[in-house]
Amino acid sequence: MKPIIAPSILSADFANLREDVLAAVRGGADALHCDIMDGSFVPNISFGPMIVRTVNEMTDVMLDVHLMIVNPDKYVPEFVKAGADLIYPHVEAPYDIYRTVQLIRDHGIRAGITLNPGTPLETVIPLLDHVDTVLIMSVCPGFGGQKFIPSALQRIRRLRRLLDEEKPSVTIAVDGGVSRDNVAELYRAGARHFIAGSSVFKAEDIEGAVRELRTIVEALE
Ligand code: DX5
Ligand code: ZN
């Protein structure tokens, strides 16, 4: 599978959302990442299905929806309707996550599962028949612009080995502090889906920032 560059719109300028999104798409974004935060699962509130729908109307690229919410089951149908192509709930959500990932697939889209930095990798094993992607958080979720946690690299390497044994078709995504400085190392560790917020949308040249990430990973293919 071709590596995916997925700029996270959380760091975009919401007064100029269309311009920012279209610049990322011109730079070669394969997906746009939408961070949904409810103020309970994480200490921040972001946006909901209305913004996802708005972004979906701006472009044809795939929409990645990261659910940092306590009750993902309740909102899956709405995000699917808004245009989500891949939904990642958290394994730490206080509901039956096994049911949630099945619910996502029952809606005809791809399912992911997200792990916080302190969550054991083995927690995904029972879910592997029901997910397409495992998302490794390389910051504590809740805010854009945080510093990359270096131990994420070792976790990605270990997870890749585990997936190769258990379910090789599952891909690894990484989210938090991803930039041109660590994307090559993340690729070598086994990640193929790169979520980048501030390194793209806070850059002077959004289009160029996406293109640079793309060029770095393509050179490693
Ligand atoms: C953090 C979010 C990330 C965030 C990444 O909770 O899940 O998707 O937007 O932003 P950066 O790349 O700035 O760490
Ligand atoms: Zn995210």
CSV table of C-alpha atoms and ligand atoms in Angstrom, one decimal:
chain,number,residue,atom,x,y,z
A,1,MET,CA,0.0,0.0,0.0
A,2,LYS,CA,1.2,3.5,-0.9
A,3,PRO,CA,2.1,5.6,2.2
A,4,ILE,CA,-0.6,8.0,3.2
A,5,ILE,CA,0.1,11.6,4.2
A,6,ALA,CA,-2.8,12.9,6.3
A,7,PRO,CA,-2.7,16.5,7.4
A,8,SER,CA,-4.7,17.2,10.5
A,9,ILE,CA,-7.0,20.1,10.1
A,10,LEU,CA,-7.0,20.8,13.9
A,11,SER,CA,-4.0,23.1,13.2
A,12,ALA,CA,-5.6,24.8,10.2
A,13,ASP,CA,-6.8,28.4,10.2
A,14,PHE,CA,-10.6,27.9,10.6
A,15,ALA,CA,-11.2,31.4,9.2
A,16,ASN,CA,-9.5,30.2,6.0
A,17,LEU,CA,-10.3,26.5,6.2
A,18,ARG,CA,-11.0,26.1,2.5
A,19,GLU,CA,-7.8,27.7,1.4
A,20,ASP,CA,-5.8,25.6,3.9
A,21,VAL,CA,-7.5,22.4,2.9
A,22,LEU,CA,-7.0,23.0,-0.8
A,23,ALA,CA,-3.4,23.9,-0.3
A,24,ALA,CA,-2.8,20.6,1.5
A,25,VAL,CA,-4.6,18.7,-1.3
A,26,ARG,CA,-2.4,20.5,-4.0
A,27,GLY,CA,0.6,19.4,-2.0
A,28,GLY,CA,-0.5,15.8,-2.4
A,29,ALA,CA,-2.4,15.0,0.8
A,30,ASP,CA,-3.9,11.5,0.5
A,31,ALA,CA,-6.3,12.0,3.4
A,32,LEU,CA,-7.4,14.8,5.7
A,33,HIS,CA,-7.4,13.9,9.4
A,34,CYS,CA,-10.3,15.2,11.6
A,35,ASP,CA,-9.7,15.3,15.3
A,36,ILE,CA,-13.0,14.9,17.3
A,37,MET,CA,-12.6,15.9,21.0
A,38,ASP,CA,-15.5,16.0,23.5
A,39,GLY,CA,-13.9,17.6,26.5
A,40,SER,CA,-14.3,14.4,28.5
A,41,PHE,CA,-12.1,11.7,26.9
A,42,VAL,CA,-9.5,14.5,26.4
A,43,PRO,CA,-9.3,17.9,28.0
A,44,ASN,CA,-10.2,19.8,24.9
A,45,ILE,CA,-13.2,20.3,22.6
A,46,SER,CA,-12.7,20.6,18.9
A,47,PHE,CA,-15.5,20.1,16.3
A,48,GLY,CA,-18.1,17.6,15.2
A,49,PRO,CA,-19.7,16.1,12.1
A,50,MET,CA,-20.7,19.5,10.6
A,51,ILE,CA,-17.0,20.4,10.0
A,52,VAL,CA,-16.3,16.9,8.7
A,53,ARG,CA,-19.2,17.4,6.2
A,54,THR,CA,-17.9,20.8,5.2
A,55,VAL,CA,-14.4,19.4,4.5
A,56,ASN,CA,-15.9,16.5,2.6
A,57,GLU,CA,-17.7,19.0,0.3
A,58,MET,CA,-14.4,20.8,-0.4
A,59,THR,CA,-12.4,17.8,-1.8
A,60,ASP,CA,-12.5,14.2,-2.8
A,61,VAL,CA,-9.6,13.0,-0.7
A,62,MET,CA,-10.2,10.4,2.0
A,63,LEU,CA,-11.4,11.6,5.4
A,64,ASP,CA,-9.7,10.2,8.5
A,65,VAL,CA,-11.9,10.6,11.6
A,66,HIS,CA,-10.1,10.3,15.0
A,67,LEU,CA,-12.7,9.9,17.8
A,68,MET,CA,-11.3,11.2,21.1
A,69,ILE,CA,-14.7,10.8,22.7
A,70,VAL,CA,-16.1,8.7,25.5
A,71,ASN,CA,-19.1,7.3,23.5
A,72,PRO,CA,-17.9,6.5,20.0
A,73,ASP,CA,-20.8,4.1,19.3
A,74,LYS,CA,-23.3,6.9,19.5
A,75,TYR,CA,-21.6,9.0,16.9
A,76,VAL,CA,-20.3,6.5,14.3
A,77,PRO,CA,-23.4,6.8,12.1
A,78,GLU,CA,-23.3,10.6,12.0
A,79,PHE,CA,-19.6,10.7,11.1
A,80,VAL,CA,-20.2,8.1,8.3
A,81,LYS,CA,-23.0,10.3,7.0
A,82,ALA,CA,-20.7,13.3,7.1
A,83,GLY,CA,-18.2,11.6,4.8
A,84,ALA,CA,-15.8,9.6,7.0
A,85,ASP,CA,-13.8,7.0,5.1
A,86,LEU,CA,-11.9,5.6,8.1
A,87,ILE,CA,-12.8,6.0,11.7
A,88,TYR,CA,-10.5,5.5,14.6
A,89,PRO,CA,-12.0,5.2,18.1
A,90,HIS,CA,-9.6,4.7,21.1
A,91,VAL,CA,-9.1,1.3,22.7
A,92,GLU,CA,-9.2,3.2,26.0
A,93,ALA,CA,-12.8,4.4,25.5
A,94,PRO,CA,-15.0,3.1,28.3
A,95,TYR,CA,-17.4,1.2,26.0
A,96,ASP,CA,-17.1,-2.2,24.3
A,97,ILE,CA,-14.6,-1.3,21.6
A,98,TYR,CA,-15.0,-4.7,19.9
A,99,ARG,CA,-18.5,-3.7,19.2
A,100,THR,CA,-17.5,-0.2,18.0
A,101,VAL,CA,-15.0,-1.4,15.4
A,102,GLN,CA,-17.6,-3.9,14.1
A,103,LEU,CA,-20.2,-1.1,14.0
A,104,ILE,CA,-17.8,1.0,11.9
A,105,ARG,CA,-17.3,-1.8,9.3
A,106,ASP,CA,-21.0,-2.5,9.3
A,107,HIS,CA,-21.4,1.0,8.0
A,108,GLY,CA,-19.3,0.0,5.0
A,109,ILE,CA,-16.1,2.0,5.8
A,110,ARG,CA,-12.7,1.2,7.2
A,111,ALA,CA,-12.1,0.8,10.9
A,112,GLY,CA,-9.0,1.8,12.8
A,113,ILE,CA,-8.1,1.5,16.5
A,114,THR,CA,-6.0,4.1,18.4
A,115,LEU,CA,-3.6,3.5,21.3
A,116,ASN,CA,-2.5,6.1,23.7
A,117,PRO,CA,1.3,6.3,24.5
A,118,GLY,CA,0.9,4.3,27.8
A,119,THR,CA,-1.4,1.6,26.5
A,120,PRO,CA,0.1,-1.9,26.0
A,121,LEU,CA,0.3,-2.9,22.3
A,122,GLU,CA,-1.2,-6.3,23.0
A,123,THR,CA,-4.6,-4.8,23.7
A,124,VAL,CA,-5.2,-4.6,19.9
A,125,ILE,CA,-4.7,-8.4,19.3
A,126,PRO,CA,-8.4,-9.4,19.9
A,127,LEU,CA,-9.5,-6.6,17.5
A,128,LEU,CA,-7.2,-7.4,14.6
A,129,ASP,CA,-9.8,-9.2,12.5
A,130,HIS,CA,-12.0,-6.1,12.6
A,131,VAL,CA,-9.6,-3.3,11.9
A,132,ASP,CA,-7.6,-2.1,8.9
A,133,THR,CA,-5.2,0.3,10.7
A,134,VAL,CA,-3.7,0.7,14.2
A,135,LEU,CA,-3.0,4.3,15.1
A,136,ILE,CA,-0.1,4.8,17.5
A,137,MET,CA,-0.3,8.1,19.4
A,138,SER,CA,3.1,9.8,19.6
A,139,VAL,CA,1.7,12.5,21.9
A,140,CYS,CA,-0.9,12.4,24.6
A,141,PRO,CA,-4.1,13.2,22.7
A,142,GLY,CA,-6.0,16.5,23.1
A,143,PHE,CA,-3.9,19.2,21.5
A,144,GLY,CA,-2.0,19.9,18.3
A,145,GLY,CA,1.6,21.2,18.4
A,146,GLN,CA,3.0,18.9,21.1
A,147,LYS,CA,6.4,17.4,21.2
A,148,PHE,CA,6.9,13.9,19.6
A,149,ILE,CA,7.4,11.2,22.2
A,150,PRO,CA,10.5,9.2,21.0
A,151,SER,CA,9.4,5.9,22.5
A,152,ALA,CA,6.6,5.8,19.8
A,153,LEU,CA,9.3,4.6,17.4
A,154,GLN,CA,10.1,1.5,19.4
A,155,ARG,CA,6.4,0.9,19.9
A,156,ILE,CA,5.8,1.0,16.1
A,157,ARG,CA,8.7,-1.4,15.5
A,158,ARG,CA,7.3,-3.9,18.1
A,159,LEU,CA,3.8,-3.4,16.7
A,160,ARG,CA,4.9,-4.1,13.2
A,161,ARG,CA,6.5,-7.4,14.3
A,162,LEU,CA,3.4,-8.3,16.2
A,163,LEU,CA,1.1,-7.5,13.2
A,164,ASP,CA,3.4,-9.5,10.9
A,165,GLU,CA,2.8,-12.5,13.1
A,166,GLU,CA,-0.9,-12.0,13.8
A,167,LYS,CA,-2.4,-10.0,10.9
A,168,PRO,CA,0.1,-8.7,8.2
A,169,SER,CA,-2.5,-6.8,6.2
A,170,VAL,CA,-3.1,-4.3,9.1
A,171,THR,CA,-1.3,-1.0,8.6
A,172,ILE,CA,0.2,1.4,11.2
A,173,ALA,CA,-0.6,5.1,11.4
A,174,VAL,CA,1.2,7.6,13.6
A,175,ASP,CA,-0.2,10.8,15.1
A,176,GLY,CA,1.4,13.6,17.1
A,177,GLY,CA,4.5,15.7,16.4
A,178,VAL,CA,5.1,14.1,13.0
A,179,SER,CA,7.3,16.3,10.8
A,180,ARG,CA,10.0,16.2,8.1
A,181,ASP,CA,12.5,15.6,11.0
A,182,ASN,CA,11.1,12.2,12.0
A,183,VAL,CA,8.9,11.0,9.1
A,184,ALA,CA,11.8,8.9,7.6
A,185,GLU,CA,12.5,7.2,10.9
A,186,LEU,CA,8.8,6.5,11.4
A,187,TYR,CA,8.6,5.0,8.0
A,188,ARG,CA,11.6,2.7,8.7
A,189,ALA,CA,10.0,1.7,12.0
A,190,GLY,CA,7.0,0.5,10.0
A,191,ALA,CA,4.4,3.3,9.9
A,192,ARG,CA,2.7,3.9,6.5
A,193,HIS,CA,0.1,6.5,7.4
A,194,PHE,CA,1.4,9.8,8.7
A,195,ILE,CA,-0.8,12.3,10.4
A,196,ALA,CA,0.7,15.8,10.7
A,197,GLY,CA,-1.0,18.9,12.1
A,198,SER,CA,1.2,21.8,13.0
A,199,SER,CA,4.2,20.8,10.8
A,200,VAL,CA,1.8,21.2,7.8
A,201,PHE,CA,-0.8,23.9,8.7
A,202,LYS,CA,1.5,26.2,10.7
A,203,ALA,CA,4.1,26.1,7.9
A,204,GLU,CA,4.6,29.2,5.8
A,205,ASP,CA,3.9,27.1,2.7
A,206,ILE,CA,1.3,24.4,3.4
A,207,GLU,CA,1.5,22.9,0.0
A,208,GLY,CA,5.2,22.7,0.1
A,209,ALA,CA,5.2,21.1,3.6
A,210,VAL,CA,2.9,18.3,2.4
A,211,ARG,CA,5.0,17.8,-0.7
A,212,GLU,CA,8.1,17.6,1.4
A,213,LEU,CA,6.7,14.8,3.6
A,214,ARG,CA,5.5,13.0,0.5
A,215,THR,CA,8.9,13.3,-1.2
A,216,ILE,CA,10.7,12.0,1.9
A,217,VAL,CA,8.5,8.8,2.3
A,218,GLU,CA,8.4,8.1,-1.5
A,219,ALA,CA,12.2,8.1,-1.6
A,220,LEU,CA,12.1,5.3,1.0
A,221,GLU,CA,9.6,3.1,-1.0
B,1,DX5,C1,-3.8,15.2,18.9
B,1,DX5,C2,-4.4,14.9,17.6
B,1,DX5,C3,-3.5,15.1,16.4
B,1,DX5,C4,-3.0,16.5,16.3
B,1,DX5,C5,-1.6,16.4,15.7
B,1,DX5,O1,-4.7,14.8,19.9
B,1,DX5,O2,-4.9,13.6,17.5
B,1,DX5,O3,-4.1,14.6,15.2
B,1,DX5,O4,-3.8,17.3,15.4
B,1,DX5,O5,-1.0,17.6,15.7
B,1,DX5,P1,0.5,17.8,15.6
B,1,DX5,O6,1.0,17.2,14.3
B,1,DX5,O7,0.7,19.3,15.7
B,1,DX5,O8,1.1,17.1,16.8
B,2,ZN,ZN,-5.6,12.8,15.6
